[in-house]
Amino acid sequence: MNYKNIVEGRFIARPNRFVAHVEIDGGTEVCHVKNTGRCRELLTEGCTVWLEKAEPSAKRKTLYDLVAVRKGNRLINMDSAAPNRAAAEFLPKLFPGGSIKPEYSYGNSRFDFYIEENRKRILLEVKGVTLEQDGITMFPDAPTERGLKHIGELTRCLGEGFETYLLFVIQMEDVRYFAPNDVTHPAFGQALRQAAEKGVKLLAYDCKVTPGSMTVRDKVEIRL
C-alpha cells in the first residue's frame, strides 16, 4: 500500500489522541493522528515523523495525517488503517485462488475479511502492531475490549463451520518475535491462548516500511 504527498516533520506534542502538533518547514501544523492508541513510546518530543498531505476539503479540519515515525533506528508505520490495506494486498498470496471479500457481516458481527478457498469458509481479523521493545513486538498497547470481543467471535464461529484466523500485521521490520502484552491487558493474552487451543489460527507478519508505503513481508514467530 502506498501514500501520496508524503512530507517530513518534527513531532512537538499530542494534546489529545486525535491530533498532534508537528513542525513542518519551520511552521507548526495541527495534524490528524491516524491511531487512537497511546503510542507514548513512539511520539516523543522532537522525533521525526512523516505525514500525508491531503487535498484541501471543507470536510477536513486538518491538512495532514500522521502516518509514520522514527523510533531509534526503526521506521514504524502507525496508521491504524494501514494493516487492513496491506493485508488486502497480501491475502491473495496467503490464499492463492481464494475469493476474498473485505468487511464481511455474519450474524451480529463484522469481520475484516471473508475468504472462500477449496470449499473452506474462512473468517479473518487483522490487528496492527506498533508496540516494540528490544525487537519484541506486542499487542495491545492499551486495554482493548474490542479486541477481546473479536477473539470471542472468531472462537464462536469455529463451531459454525468456519475456519478462523487472527492476523497480526507488525508495522515495522526485522523483529525477534511477537507476544501478547500480558502486562497491559492480561485478559487479552489469556483469551488469545484459549482461542489458539480451540483452533483459531494465529499469524504474525512484519512489514517493509518506508515513509510512503507499507508492504507485508515475512512471517514472525508467535510466542504465547
PDB file of C-alpha atoms in Angstrom, residues 12-13 15-16 18-24 27-33 51 60-66:
ATOM      1  CA  ILE A  12       6.073  18.596  19.130  1.00  0.00           C
ATOM      2  CA  ALA A  13       3.082  17.450  21.194  1.00  0.00           C
ATOM      3  CA  PRO A  15      -2.760  17.359  23.104  1.00  0.00           C
ATOM      4  CA  ASN A  16      -5.315  14.586  22.621  1.00  0.00           C
ATOM      5  CA  PHE A  18      -6.812  12.636  17.642  1.00  0.00           C
ATOM      6  CA  VAL A  19      -4.354  15.449  16.897  1.00  0.00           C
ATOM      7  CA  ALA A  20      -0.654  16.234  17.054  1.00  0.00           C
ATOM      8  CA  HIS A  21       1.325  19.445  16.723  1.00  0.00           C
ATOM      9  CA  VAL A  22       4.109  18.970  14.196  1.00  0.00           C
ATOM     10  CA  GLU A  23       6.757  21.333  12.907  1.00  0.00           C
ATOM     11  CA  ILE A  24       6.828  21.313   9.096  1.00  0.00           C
ATOM     12  CA  GLY A  27       5.918  26.291  10.933  1.00  0.00           C
ATOM     13  CA  THR A  28       3.625  24.420  13.319  1.00  0.00           C
ATOM     14  CA  GLU A  29       0.739  22.399  11.885  1.00  0.00           C
ATOM     15  CA  VAL A  30      -2.146  20.684  13.677  1.00  0.00           C
ATOM     16  CA  CYS A  31      -2.282  17.178  12.208  1.00  0.00           C
ATOM     17  CA  HIS A  32      -4.676  14.258  12.435  1.00  0.00           C
ATOM     18  CA  VAL A  33      -3.237  11.200  14.218  1.00  0.00           C
ATOM     19  CA  LEU A  51       2.691  12.863   7.195  1.00  0.00           C
ATOM     20  CA  ARG A  60     -11.380  18.244   6.923  1.00  0.00           C
ATOM     21  CA  LYS A  61     -10.188  20.206   9.938  1.00  0.00           C
ATOM     22  CA  THR A  62      -6.519  19.362   9.297  1.00  0.00           C
ATOM     23  CA  LEU A  63      -4.386  19.253   6.165  1.00  0.00           C
ATOM     24  CA  TYR A  64      -2.055  16.444   7.273  1.00  0.00           C
ATOM     25  CA  ASP A  65      -2.384  12.847   8.528  1.00  0.00           C
ATOM     26  CA  LEU A  66       0.456  11.481  10.674  1.00  0.00           C
TER      27      LEU A  66
END
